[in-house]
């Protein structure tokens, strides 16, 4: 855990500069959540998985036959949804209305619908408010698509993670295989590319690199190398 005091000559951005906000954005399955989790663990910060929130909303809409393109259904659905996170055996775990949905929200059924759901402004507004509440005291690493641009535009450190489509598909494929799921490489690739297309072209808060974000292409980096670069950047900010 860092314990740096603010420098004498410069105004501290927060009261406690040992707890900064770190925003990590990037394309689907680029390794940003792996990085965010590892970074949070090393710094003793909270990890915020904003994608899990959109996935939980999607699961609720699918399970309850609600149409995300219908404003009444959206209002009804959002009024019934409570999302929270718990650390179970060291793993950040998503709960929807008190039920552990960590596995359910990662299925292809949810992956296929989550990007269209995430285009709906009423849904985004509620998710962004939750995300900002999670990070109001700093000391958070949150990953997503609009974290550096919309959720925490004043984050002290912003990373924009990229990797080639082949590398991203391979990583996702291996991750799902390891869970024992029956998955198809081409289906995963199509899903990633389609989500990238929708996430980058939607009207409300499209995925884009914030002007002050550091770009990190991890196509040829392993997890440790990527973490080392991010830690170096975080320490540079913390040490002012
Ligand atoms: O990070 P992920 O793949 O679990 O995110 C799932 C979807 O949620 C992604 O395709 C787009 C959407 N999303 C978003 O629009 N804004 C965020 N901050 C995070 C995710």
Coordinates of N, CA and C and ligand atoms in Angstrom, one line a residue:
X1 N 0.9 -1.2 0.0 CA 0.0 0.0 0.0 C 0.9 1.2 0.0
X2 N 0.5 2.2 -0.8 CA 1.3 3.4 -0.9 C 1.0 4.4 0.2
X3 N 1.9 5.2 0.7 CA 1.6 6.2 1.7 C 2.4 7.4 1.5
X4 N 2.1 8.1 0.4 CA 2.8 9.3 0.0 C 2.1 10.5 0.4
X5 N 2.8 11.5 0.9 CA 2.1 12.8 1.2 C 2.2 13.7 0.0
X6 N 1.4 14.7 -0.1 CA 1.4 15.6 -1.2 C 2.6 16.5 -1.2
X7 N 3.1 16.9 -2.3 CA 4.3 17.8 -2.3 C 3.9 19.2 -1.8
X8 N 4.9 19.9 -1.3 CA 4.6 21.2 -0.6 C 4.2 22.2 -1.6
X9 N 4.8 22.2 -2.8 CA 4.5 23.3 -3.7 C 3.2 23.2 -4.6
X10 N 2.8 21.9 -4.7 CA 1.6 21.7 -5.6 C 0.4 21.4 -4.8
X11 N -0.8 21.9 -5.2 CA -2.1 21.6 -4.6 C -2.3 20.2 -4.7
X12 N -2.7 19.5 -3.7 CA -3.1 18.1 -3.8 C -4.4 18.0 -4.6
X13 N -4.6 17.0 -5.5 CA -5.8 16.9 -6.2 C -6.9 16.4 -5.3
X14 N -6.5 15.6 -4.3 CA -7.5 15.0 -3.4 C -6.9 15.3 -2.0
X15 N -7.7 15.1 -1.0 CA -7.2 15.2 0.4 C -6.1 14.2 0.6
X16 N -6.4 12.9 0.2 CA -5.5 11.8 0.4 C -4.9 11.3 -0.9
X17 N -3.7 11.8 -1.2 CA -3.2 11.5 -2.5 C -2.6 10.0 -2.5
X18 N -2.7 9.3 -1.4 CA -2.3 7.9 -1.4 C -3.5 7.1 -2.1
X19 N -4.6 7.7 -2.3 CA -5.8 7.0 -2.9 C -6.2 7.7 -4.1
X20 N -5.6 7.4 -5.2 CA -6.0 8.0 -6.5 C -7.1 7.2 -7.2
X21 N -7.6 7.7 -8.3 CA -8.6 7.0 -9.1 C -7.9 6.6 -10.4
X22 N -8.0 5.3 -10.8 CA -7.4 4.8 -12.0 C -8.5 4.3 -12.9
X23 N -8.5 4.9 -14.1 CA -9.5 4.5 -15.1 C -8.9 3.7 -16.2
X24 N -9.5 2.5 -16.5 CA -8.9 1.7 -17.6 C -10.0 1.4 -18.6
X25 N -9.8 1.8 -19.8 CA -10.7 1.6 -20.9 C -10.1 0.8 -22.0
X26 N -10.9 0.2 -22.8 CA -10.4 -0.5 -24.0 C -11.4 -1.4 -24.6
X27 N -11.0 -2.0 -25.7 CA -11.9 -2.9 -26.5 C -12.2 -4.2 -25.7
X28 N -13.2 -5.0 -26.2 CA -13.6 -6.2 -25.5 C -12.5 -7.2 -25.4
X29 N -12.4 -7.8 -24.2 CA -11.4 -8.8 -24.0 C -9.9 -8.4 -24.3
X30 N -9.6 -7.2 -24.0 CA -8.2 -6.8 -24.3 C -7.3 -7.0 -23.1
X31 N -7.9 -7.5 -22.0 CA -7.0 -7.8 -20.8 C -7.1 -6.7 -19.8
X32 N -8.1 -5.8 -20.0 CA -8.1 -4.7 -19.0 C -8.6 -5.1 -17.7
X33 N -9.5 -6.1 -17.6 CA -10.0 -6.4 -16.3 C -8.9 -7.2 -15.5
X34 N -8.2 -8.0 -16.2 CA -7.0 -8.7 -15.5 C -6.1 -7.7 -15.0
X35 N -5.8 -6.7 -15.8 CA -4.9 -5.6 -15.3 C -5.5 -4.8 -14.2
X36 N -6.7 -4.5 -14.3 CA -7.4 -3.7 -13.2 C -7.4 -4.4 -11.9
X37 N -7.7 -5.7 -12.0 CA -7.8 -6.5 -10.7 C -6.4 -6.6 -10.1
X38 N -5.4 -6.9 -10.9 CA -4.0 -7.0 -10.3 C -3.5 -5.7 -9.8
X39 N -3.8 -4.6 -10.5 CA -3.4 -3.3 -10.0 C -4.1 -2.9 -8.7
X40 N -5.4 -3.2 -8.6 CA -6.1 -2.9 -7.4 C -5.6 -3.7 -6.2
X41 N -5.2 -5.0 -6.5 CA -4.7 -5.8 -5.4 C -3.4 -5.3 -4.9
X42 N -2.5 -4.9 -5.9 CA -1.2 -4.4 -5.5 C -1.2 -3.1 -4.7
X43 N -2.2 -2.2 -5.1 CA -2.3 -0.9 -4.5 C -3.2 -0.9 -3.2
X44 N -3.9 -2.1 -3.0 CA -4.8 -2.1 -1.9 C -6.1 -1.3 -2.2
X45 N -6.4 -1.2 -3.4 CA -7.6 -0.4 -3.9 C -8.8 -1.3 -4.1
X46 N -10.0 -0.7 -4.3 CA -11.2 -1.4 -4.7 C -11.1 -1.6 -6.2
X47 N -11.6 -2.8 -6.7 CA -11.7 -3.0 -8.1 C -13.1 -2.8 -8.6
X48 N -13.4 -2.0 -9.6 CA -14.7 -1.8 -10.1 C -14.9 -2.3 -11.5
X49 N -15.8 -3.3 -11.6 CA -16.0 -4.0 -12.9 C -17.3 -3.4 -13.5
X50 N -17.2 -2.3 -14.3 CA -18.4 -1.6 -14.8 C -19.1 -2.5 -15.9
X51 N -18.3 -3.3 -16.6 CA -19.0 -4.2 -17.6 C -19.9 -5.2 -17.0
X52 N -19.5 -5.6 -15.8 CA -20.4 -6.6 -15.0 C -21.7 -6.0 -14.7
X53 N -21.8 -4.7 -14.5 CA -23.1 -4.0 -14.3 C -24.0 -4.1 -15.5
X54 N -23.4 -3.7 -16.7 CA -24.2 -3.8 -17.9 C -24.6 -5.3 -18.2
X55 N -23.7 -6.2 -17.8 CA -24.1 -7.6 -18.1 C -25.2 -8.0 -17.1
X56 N -25.2 -7.6 -15.9 CA -26.2 -8.0 -14.9 C -27.6 -7.4 -15.4
X57 N -27.6 -6.2 -15.8 CA -28.8 -5.6 -16.4 C -29.3 -6.4 -17.5
X58 N -28.4 -6.7 -18.4 CA -28.8 -7.5 -19.6 C -29.4 -8.9 -19.2
X59 N -28.8 -9.5 -18.2 CA -29.3 -10.8 -17.7 C -30.7 -10.6 -17.2
X60 N -30.9 -9.6 -16.4 CA -32.3 -9.3 -15.9 C -33.3 -9.1 -17.0
X61 N -33.0 -8.3 -18.0 CA -33.9 -8.0 -19.1 C -34.2 -9.3 -19.9
X62 N -33.2 -10.1 -20.1 CA -33.4 -11.4 -20.9 C -34.3 -12.3 -20.0
X63 N -34.0 -12.5 -18.8 CA -34.7 -13.5 -17.9 C -36.1 -13.1 -17.7
X64 N -36.4 -11.8 -17.7 CA -37.7 -11.3 -17.4 C -38.5 -10.8 -18.7
X65 N -37.9 -11.1 -19.8 CA -38.6 -10.8 -21.1 C -38.9 -9.3 -21.2
X66 N -38.0 -8.5 -20.8 CA -38.1 -7.0 -20.9 C -37.4 -6.5 -22.2
X67 N -38.0 -5.5 -22.8 CA -37.4 -5.0 -24.1 C -36.6 -3.7 -23.8
X68 N -35.3 -3.8 -24.0 CA -34.5 -2.6 -23.7 C -34.8 -1.4 -24.6
X69 N -35.5 -1.7 -25.7 CA -35.8 -0.6 -26.6 C -37.2 0.1 -26.2
X70 N -37.8 -0.5 -25.2 CA -39.1 0.1 -24.8 C -38.9 0.8 -23.4
X71 N -39.1 2.1 -23.5 CA -38.8 3.0 -22.3 C -39.5 2.6 -21.0
X72 N -40.8 2.1 -21.2 CA -41.5 1.6 -20.0 C -40.8 0.4 -19.4
X73 N -40.4 -0.5 -20.2 CA -39.7 -1.8 -19.8 C -38.4 -1.4 -19.1
X74 N -37.7 -0.4 -19.7 CA -36.4 0.0 -19.1 C -36.6 0.6 -17.7
X75 N -37.6 1.4 -17.6 CA -37.9 2.0 -16.3 C -38.2 0.9 -15.3
X76 N -39.1 0.0 -15.7 CA -39.5 -1.1 -14.8 C -38.3 -1.9 -14.4
X77 N -37.6 -2.3 -15.4 CA -36.4 -3.2 -15.1 C -35.4 -2.5 -14.2
X78 N -35.1 -1.3 -14.5 CA -34.1 -0.6 -13.6 C -34.6 -0.4 -12.2
X79 N -35.9 -0.3 -12.0 CA -36.5 -0.1 -10.7 C -36.4 -1.4 -9.9
X80 N -36.2 -2.5 -10.6 CA -36.2 -3.8 -9.9 C -34.8 -4.4 -9.7
X81 N -33.8 -3.7 -10.2 CA -32.5 -4.3 -10.2 C -31.6 -3.7 -9.1
X82 N -31.0 -4.6 -8.3 CA -30.0 -4.2 -7.3 C -28.8 -5.0 -7.6
X83 N -27.7 -4.3 -7.9 CA -26.4 -5.0 -8.2 C -25.4 -4.7 -7.0
X84 N -24.7 -5.7 -6.6 CA -23.6 -5.4 -5.6 C -22.5 -6.4 -5.9
X85 N -21.4 -6.1 -5.3 CA -20.2 -7.0 -5.5 C -19.7 -7.5 -4.2
X86 N -19.3 -8.8 -4.2 CA -18.7 -9.3 -2.9 C -17.4 -10.0 -3.3
X87 N -16.5 -10.0 -2.4 CA -15.2 -10.7 -2.6 C -15.4 -12.1 -2.1
X88 N -15.4 -13.1 -3.0 CA -15.6 -14.5 -2.6 C -14.3 -15.3 -3.0
X89 N -13.7 -15.8 -2.0 CA -12.4 -16.5 -2.2 C -11.4 -15.7 -3.0
X90 N -11.4 -14.4 -2.7 CA -10.4 -13.5 -3.4 C -10.9 -13.1 -4.8
X91 N -12.1 -13.4 -5.2 CA -12.6 -13.1 -6.5 C -13.7 -12.1 -6.5
X92 N -13.6 -11.1 -7.2 CA -14.7 -10.1 -7.3 C -15.9 -10.8 -7.9
X93 N -17.0 -10.8 -7.2 CA -18.2 -11.6 -7.6 C -19.4 -10.7 -7.7
X94 N -20.2 -10.8 -8.8 CA -21.3 -10.0 -9.1 C -22.6 -10.6 -8.6
X95 N -23.4 -9.8 -7.9 CA -24.7 -10.2 -7.4 C -25.8 -9.4 -8.0
X96 N -26.9 -10.1 -8.4 CA -28.0 -9.4 -8.9 C -29.2 -9.7 -8.0
X97 N -29.8 -8.7 -7.4 CA -30.9 -9.0 -6.5 C -30.6 -10.1 -5.5
X98 N -29.4 -10.0 -5.0 CA -29.0 -11.0 -3.9 C -28.5 -12.3 -4.4
X99 N -28.5 -12.6 -5.7 CA -28.1 -13.9 -6.2 C -26.7 -13.7 -7.0
X100 N -25.9 -14.7 -6.7 CA -24.6 -14.7 -7.4 C -24.8 -15.0 -8.9
X101 N -24.5 -14.0 -9.7 CA -24.7 -14.2 -11.2 C -23.4 -14.2 -11.9
X102 N -22.3 -14.3 -11.2 CA -20.9 -14.1 -11.8 C -20.8 -15.0 -13.1
X103 N -21.2 -16.3 -13.0 CA -21.1 -17.1 -14.2 C -22.1 -16.8 -15.2
X104 N -23.4 -16.6 -14.8 CA -24.5 -16.3 -15.7 C -24.2 -15.1 -16.6
X105 N -23.6 -14.1 -16.1 CA -23.4 -12.9 -16.9 C -22.2 -13.0 -17.9
X106 N -21.5 -14.1 -17.8 CA -20.4 -14.3 -18.8 C -20.8 -15.2 -20.0
X107 N -22.0 -15.7 -20.0 CA -22.4 -16.6 -21.0 C -22.5 -15.9 -22.4
X108 N -22.5 -16.6 -23.5 CA -22.6 -16.0 -24.8 C -24.0 -15.4 -24.9
X109 N -25.0 -16.0 -24.3 CA -26.4 -15.4 -24.3 C -26.3 -13.9 -23.9
X110 N -25.6 -13.7 -22.8 CA -25.5 -12.3 -22.3 C -24.6 -11.5 -23.2
X111 N -23.4 -12.1 -23.5 CA -22.5 -11.4 -24.3 C -23.1 -10.9 -25.7
X112 N -24.0 -11.7 -26.2 CA -24.6 -11.3 -27.5 C -25.5 -10.1 -27.4
X113 N -26.1 -9.8 -26.2 CA -27.0 -8.7 -26.1 C -26.5 -7.5 -25.3
X114 N -25.4 -7.7 -24.6 CA -25.0 -6.6 -23.7 C -24.6 -5.3 -24.4
X115 N -24.0 -5.3 -25.6 CA -23.7 -4.1 -26.2 C -24.9 -3.3 -26.6
X116 N -26.0 -3.9 -27.3 CA -27.2 -3.2 -27.5 C -27.8 -2.6 -26.3
X117 N -27.8 -3.4 -25.2 CA -28.4 -2.9 -23.9 C -27.6 -1.6 -23.4
X118 N -26.3 -1.7 -23.6 CA -25.4 -0.6 -23.2 C -25.5 0.7 -24.0
X119 N -26.3 0.6 -25.1 CA -26.5 1.8 -25.9 C -27.6 2.7 -25.3
X120 N -28.4 2.2 -24.4 CA -29.6 2.9 -23.9 C -29.2 3.9 -22.9
X121 N -29.5 5.2 -23.1 CA -29.0 6.2 -22.2 C -29.6 6.2 -20.8
X122 N -30.8 5.8 -20.7 CA -31.4 5.7 -19.4 C -30.7 4.6 -18.5
X123 N -30.3 3.6 -19.2 CA -29.6 2.5 -18.5 C -28.2 3.0 -18.1
X124 N -27.5 3.7 -19.1 CA -26.2 4.2 -18.8 C -26.1 5.2 -17.7
X125 N -27.2 6.1 -17.6 CA -27.2 7.1 -16.6 C -27.2 6.4 -15.2
X126 N -28.0 5.4 -15.0 CA -28.1 4.7 -13.7 C -26.8 4.0 -13.4
X127 N -26.2 3.4 -14.4 CA -24.9 2.6 -14.1 C -23.8 3.6 -13.8
X128 N -23.7 4.7 -14.5 CA -22.7 5.7 -14.3 C -22.8 6.3 -12.9
X129 N -24.0 6.5 -12.4 CA -24.2 7.1 -11.1 C -23.7 6.0 -10.0
X130 N -24.0 4.8 -10.3 CA -23.5 3.7 -9.3 C -22.0 3.7 -9.3
X131 N -21.4 3.8 -10.5 CA -20.0 3.7 -10.6 C -19.3 4.9 -9.9
X132 N -19.9 6.1 -10.1 CA -19.3 7.2 -9.5 C -19.4 7.1 -8.0
X133 N -20.5 6.6 -7.5 CA -20.7 6.4 -6.0 C -19.6 5.4 -5.5
X134 N -19.3 4.4 -6.3 CA -18.3 3.4 -5.8 C -16.9 4.1 -5.7
X135 N -16.7 5.1 -6.5 CA -15.4 5.7 -6.6 C -15.3 7.1 -5.9
X136 N -16.3 7.5 -5.1 CA -16.3 8.8 -4.6 C -15.1 9.2 -3.7
X137 N -14.5 8.2 -3.1 CA -13.4 8.5 -2.2 C -12.1 8.1 -2.8
X138 N -12.0 7.9 -4.1 CA -10.8 7.5 -4.7 C -10.4 6.1 -4.3
X139 N -9.1 5.7 -4.5 CA -8.7 4.3 -4.1 C -9.4 3.3 -4.9
X140 N -9.7 3.5 -6.2 CA -10.4 2.6 -7.0 C -9.7 2.4 -8.4
X141 N -9.8 1.2 -8.9 CA -9.3 0.9 -10.3 C -10.6 0.4 -10.9
X142 N -11.1 1.1 -11.9 CA -12.3 0.7 -12.6 C -12.0 0.5 -14.1
X143 N -12.6 -0.6 -14.6 CA -12.4 -0.8 -16.1 C -13.7 -0.8 -16.8
X144 N -13.6 -0.4 -18.1 CA -14.9 -0.3 -18.9 C -14.6 0.3 -20.2
X145 N -15.5 1.1 -20.7 CA -15.4 1.7 -22.0 C -15.4 3.3 -22.0
X146 N -16.0 3.8 -20.9 CA -16.2 5.2 -20.8 C -15.7 5.7 -19.4
X147 N -14.8 5.0 -18.8 CA -14.4 5.4 -17.4 C -13.6 6.6 -17.4
X148 N -12.6 6.7 -18.3 CA -11.8 7.9 -18.4 C -12.5 9.1 -19.0
X149 N -13.5 8.9 -19.8 CA -14.1 10.0 -20.5 C -15.4 10.5 -19.8
X150 N -16.2 9.6 -19.2 CA -17.5 10.0 -18.6 C -17.5 9.7 -17.1
X151 N -17.2 8.5 -16.7 CA -17.4 8.2 -15.3 C -16.4 8.9 -14.3
X152 N -15.1 8.9 -14.6 CA -14.1 9.6 -13.8 C -13.3 10.4 -14.8
X153 N -13.8 11.5 -15.3 CA -13.0 12.3 -16.2 C -11.8 13.0 -15.5
X154 N -11.9 13.0 -14.2 CA -10.7 13.7 -13.5 C -9.8 12.6 -12.9
X155 N -9.9 11.4 -13.3 CA -9.1 10.3 -12.8 C -7.6 10.7 -12.9
X156 N -6.8 10.5 -11.9 CA -5.4 10.9 -11.9 C -4.6 10.0 -12.9
X157 N -5.0 8.8 -13.1 CA -4.3 8.0 -14.1 C -5.4 7.3 -15.0
X158 N -5.2 7.4 -16.3 CA -6.1 6.8 -17.3 C -5.2 5.9 -18.2
X159 N -5.7 4.7 -18.4 CA -5.0 3.8 -19.3 C -6.0 3.4 -20.4
X160 N -5.5 3.3 -21.7 CA -6.3 2.9 -22.8 C -5.6 1.6 -23.3
X161 N -6.2 0.5 -23.1 CA -5.6 -0.8 -23.4 C -6.0 -1.3 -24.8
X162 N -5.1 -1.8 -25.5 CA -5.4 -2.3 -26.9 C -4.7 -3.7 -27.0
X163 N -5.2 -4.5 -28.0 CA -4.5 -5.7 -28.4 C -5.2 -6.1 -29.7
X164 N -4.5 -6.9 -30.5 CA -5.0 -7.3 -31.8 C -6.3 -8.2 -31.6
X165 N -7.1 -8.3 -32.6 CA -8.4 -9.1 -32.5 C -8.0 -10.5 -32.3
X166 N -7.0 -11.0 -33.0 CA -6.6 -12.4 -32.8 C -6.2 -12.7 -31.4
X167 N -5.4 -11.9 -30.8 CA -4.9 -12.1 -29.5 C -6.1 -12.0 -28.5
X168 N -6.9 -11.1 -28.7 CA -8.1 -10.9 -27.8 C -9.0 -12.2 -27.8
X169 N -9.2 -12.7 -29.1 CA -10.1 -13.8 -29.2 C -9.5 -15.0 -28.5
X170 N -8.2 -15.2 -28.8 CA -7.5 -16.4 -28.2 C -7.5 -16.4 -26.7
X171 N -7.4 -15.2 -26.1 CA -7.4 -15.1 -24.6 C -8.8 -15.4 -24.1
X172 N -9.8 -14.9 -24.7 CA -11.2 -15.1 -24.3 C -11.6 -16.6 -24.5
X173 N -11.1 -17.2 -25.6 CA -11.4 -18.6 -25.9 C -10.8 -19.5 -24.8
X174 N -9.5 -19.2 -24.4 CA -8.8 -20.0 -23.4 C -9.5 -19.8 -22.0
X175 N -10.0 -18.6 -21.8 CA -10.6 -18.3 -20.5 C -11.9 -19.1 -20.3
X176 N -12.7 -19.1 -21.4 CA -14.0 -19.9 -21.4 C -13.8 -21.4 -21.4
X177 N -12.7 -21.8 -22.2 CA -12.4 -23.3 -22.2 C -12.0 -23.7 -20.7
X178 N -11.2 -22.8 -20.1 CA -10.8 -23.2 -18.7 C -12.0 -23.3 -17.8
X179 N -13.1 -22.7 -18.1 CA -14.3 -22.8 -17.2 C -15.0 -24.1 -17.6
X180 N -14.5 -24.8 -18.6 CA -15.1 -26.1 -19.0 C -16.3 -25.9 -20.0
X181 N -16.4 -24.7 -20.6 CA -17.5 -24.4 -21.4 C -17.2 -24.8 -22.9
X182 N -18.2 -25.2 -23.6 CA -18.1 -25.6 -25.0 C -18.2 -24.4 -25.9
X183 N -17.0 -23.9 -26.3 CA -17.0 -22.6 -27.0 C -16.4 -22.7 -28.4
X184 N -16.8 -21.9 -29.3 CA -16.3 -21.9 -30.7 C -15.5 -20.6 -30.9
X185 N -14.2 -20.8 -31.4 CA -13.3 -19.7 -31.6 C -13.9 -18.6 -32.5
X186 N -14.5 -19.0 -33.6 CA -15.1 -18.1 -34.6 C -16.2 -17.3 -34.0
X187 N -17.1 -18.0 -33.2 CA -18.2 -17.4 -32.6 C -17.8 -16.3 -31.6
X188 N -16.7 -16.6 -30.9 CA -16.2 -15.6 -29.9 C -15.6 -14.4 -30.7
X189 N -14.9 -14.7 -31.8 CA -14.3 -13.6 -32.5 C -15.4 -12.7 -33.1
X190 N -16.4 -13.3 -33.6 CA -17.5 -12.5 -34.2 C -18.2 -11.6 -33.1
X191 N -18.4 -12.2 -31.9 CA -19.0 -11.5 -30.8 C -18.1 -10.3 -30.4
X192 N -16.8 -10.5 -30.3 CA -15.9 -9.4 -29.9 C -15.9 -8.3 -30.9
X193 N -15.9 -8.7 -32.2 CA -15.8 -7.6 -33.2 C -17.1 -6.9 -33.3
X194 N -18.2 -7.6 -33.1 CA -19.5 -6.9 -33.2 C -19.7 -6.0 -32.0
X195 N -19.2 -6.5 -30.8 CA -19.3 -5.6 -29.6 C -18.4 -4.4 -29.8
X196 N -17.2 -4.6 -30.3 CA -16.3 -3.4 -30.6 C -17.0 -2.4 -31.4
X197 N -17.7 -2.9 -32.5 CA -18.4 -2.0 -33.5 C -19.5 -1.2 -32.8
X198 N -20.3 -1.9 -32.0 CA -21.4 -1.2 -31.4 C -20.9 -0.3 -30.3
X199 N -20.0 -0.8 -29.4 CA -19.5 0.1 -28.3 C -18.8 1.3 -28.8
X200 N -18.1 1.2 -30.0 CA -17.3 2.4 -30.5 C -18.2 3.4 -31.3
X201 N -19.4 2.9 -31.8 CA -20.1 3.8 -32.7 C -21.4 4.3 -32.0
X202 N -21.7 3.8 -30.8 CA -23.0 4.3 -30.2 C -22.9 5.8 -29.9
X203 N -24.1 6.4 -29.8 CA -24.2 7.9 -29.7 C -23.8 8.3 -28.3
X204 N -24.3 7.6 -27.3 CA -24.0 8.0 -25.9 C -22.7 7.3 -25.4
X205 N -21.8 8.2 -25.0 CA -20.5 7.7 -24.5 C -19.8 6.6 -25.2
X206 N -19.5 6.7 -26.5 CA -18.8 5.6 -27.2 C -17.5 5.4 -26.6
X207 N -17.0 4.2 -26.8 CA -15.6 3.8 -26.4 C -14.6 4.7 -27.2
X208 N -13.9 5.5 -26.5 CA -12.8 6.3 -27.1 C -11.7 6.5 -26.1
X209 N -10.5 6.8 -26.6 CA -9.4 7.1 -25.7 C -9.5 8.5 -25.2
X210 N -9.5 8.7 -23.9 CA -9.5 10.1 -23.4 C -8.2 10.8 -23.8
X211 N -8.2 12.1 -24.0 CA -7.1 12.8 -24.5 C -5.8 12.6 -23.6
X212 N -6.1 12.5 -22.3 CA -5.0 12.3 -21.4 C -4.7 10.9 -20.9
X213 N -5.2 9.9 -21.7 CA -5.0 8.5 -21.4 C -3.7 8.0 -22.0
X214 N -3.0 7.1 -21.3 CA -1.8 6.5 -21.8 C -2.2 5.2 -22.5
X215 N -1.8 5.1 -23.8 CA -2.2 3.9 -24.5 C -1.2 2.7 -24.3
X216 N -1.8 1.6 -24.0 CA -1.0 0.4 -23.7 C -1.4 -0.8 -24.6
X217 N -0.6 -1.1 -25.6 CA -0.8 -2.2 -26.5 C -0.2 -3.4 -25.8
X218 N -1.0 -4.4 -25.4 CA -0.4 -5.5 -24.7 C -0.4 -6.8 -25.5
X219 N -0.5 -6.7 -26.9 CA -0.5 -7.9 -27.7 C 0.7 -8.7 -27.5
X220 N 1.8 -8.1 -27.2 CA 3.1 -8.9 -27.0 C 3.6 -8.8 -25.5
X221 N 2.7 -8.5 -24.6 CA 3.1 -8.4 -23.2 C 2.4 -9.5 -22.4
X222 N 3.1 -10.1 -21.5 CA 2.4 -11.0 -20.6 C 1.8 -10.2 -19.4
X223 N 1.0 -10.9 -18.6 CA 0.2 -10.1 -17.5 C 1.2 -9.4 -16.6
X224 N 2.3 -10.0 -16.3 CA 3.2 -9.4 -15.3 C 3.9 -8.1 -15.9
X225 N 4.2 -8.3 -17.2 CA 4.9 -7.1 -17.9 C 3.9 -5.9 -18.0
X226 N 2.6 -6.3 -18.3 CA 1.6 -5.2 -18.4 C 1.4 -4.6 -17.0
X227 N 1.4 -5.4 -16.0 CA 1.2 -4.9 -14.6 C 2.3 -4.0 -14.2
X228 N 3.5 -4.4 -14.5 CA 4.7 -3.6 -14.2 C 4.7 -2.2 -14.8
X229 N 4.2 -2.1 -16.0 CA 4.1 -0.8 -16.7 C 3.1 0.0 -16.0
X230 N 1.9 -0.6 -15.7 CA 0.9 0.2 -15.0 C 1.3 0.6 -13.6
X231 N 2.0 -0.3 -12.9 CA 2.4 0.1 -11.6 C 3.4 1.3 -11.6
X232 N 4.3 1.2 -12.6 CA 5.3 2.3 -12.7 C 4.5 3.7 -13.0
X233 N 3.5 3.6 -13.8 CA 2.7 4.8 -14.1 C 2.0 5.3 -12.8
X234 N 1.4 4.3 -12.1 CA 0.7 4.7 -10.9 C 1.7 5.3 -9.9
X235 N 2.8 4.7 -9.7 CA 3.8 5.3 -8.7 C 4.3 6.6 -9.1
X236 N 4.4 6.9 -10.4 CA 4.8 8.2 -10.9 C 3.8 9.2 -10.5
X237 N 2.5 8.9 -10.6 CA 1.4 9.8 -10.2 C 1.5 10.0 -8.7
X238 N 1.6 8.9 -8.0 CA 1.5 8.9 -6.5 C 2.7 9.7 -5.9
X239 N 3.8 9.7 -6.6 CA 5.0 10.4 -6.1 C 5.0 11.8 -6.6
X240 N 4.0 12.2 -7.4 CA 3.9 13.6 -7.9 C 5.0 14.0 -8.8
Ligands
LIG1 O1 -16.1 -5.2 -20.1 P1 -17.2 -6.2 -20.6 O2 -16.8 -6.9 -21.9 O3 -17.6 -7.1 -19.5 O4 -18.4 -5.3 -20.9 C1 -19.6 -5.8 -21.5 C2 -20.3 -4.7 -22.3 O5 -20.8 -3.7 -21.5 C3 -19.5 -4.1 -23.4 O6 -19.6 -4.8 -24.6 C4 -20.0 -2.7 -23.5 C5 -20.6 -2.4 -22.2 N1 -19.9 -1.5 -21.4 C6 -20.1 -0.2 -21.5 O7 -20.8 0.2 -22.4 N2 -19.5 0.7 -20.7 C7 -18.7 0.3 -19.7 N3 -18.1 1.3 -18.9 C8 -18.5 -1.0 -19.5 C9 -19.0 -1.9 -20.4

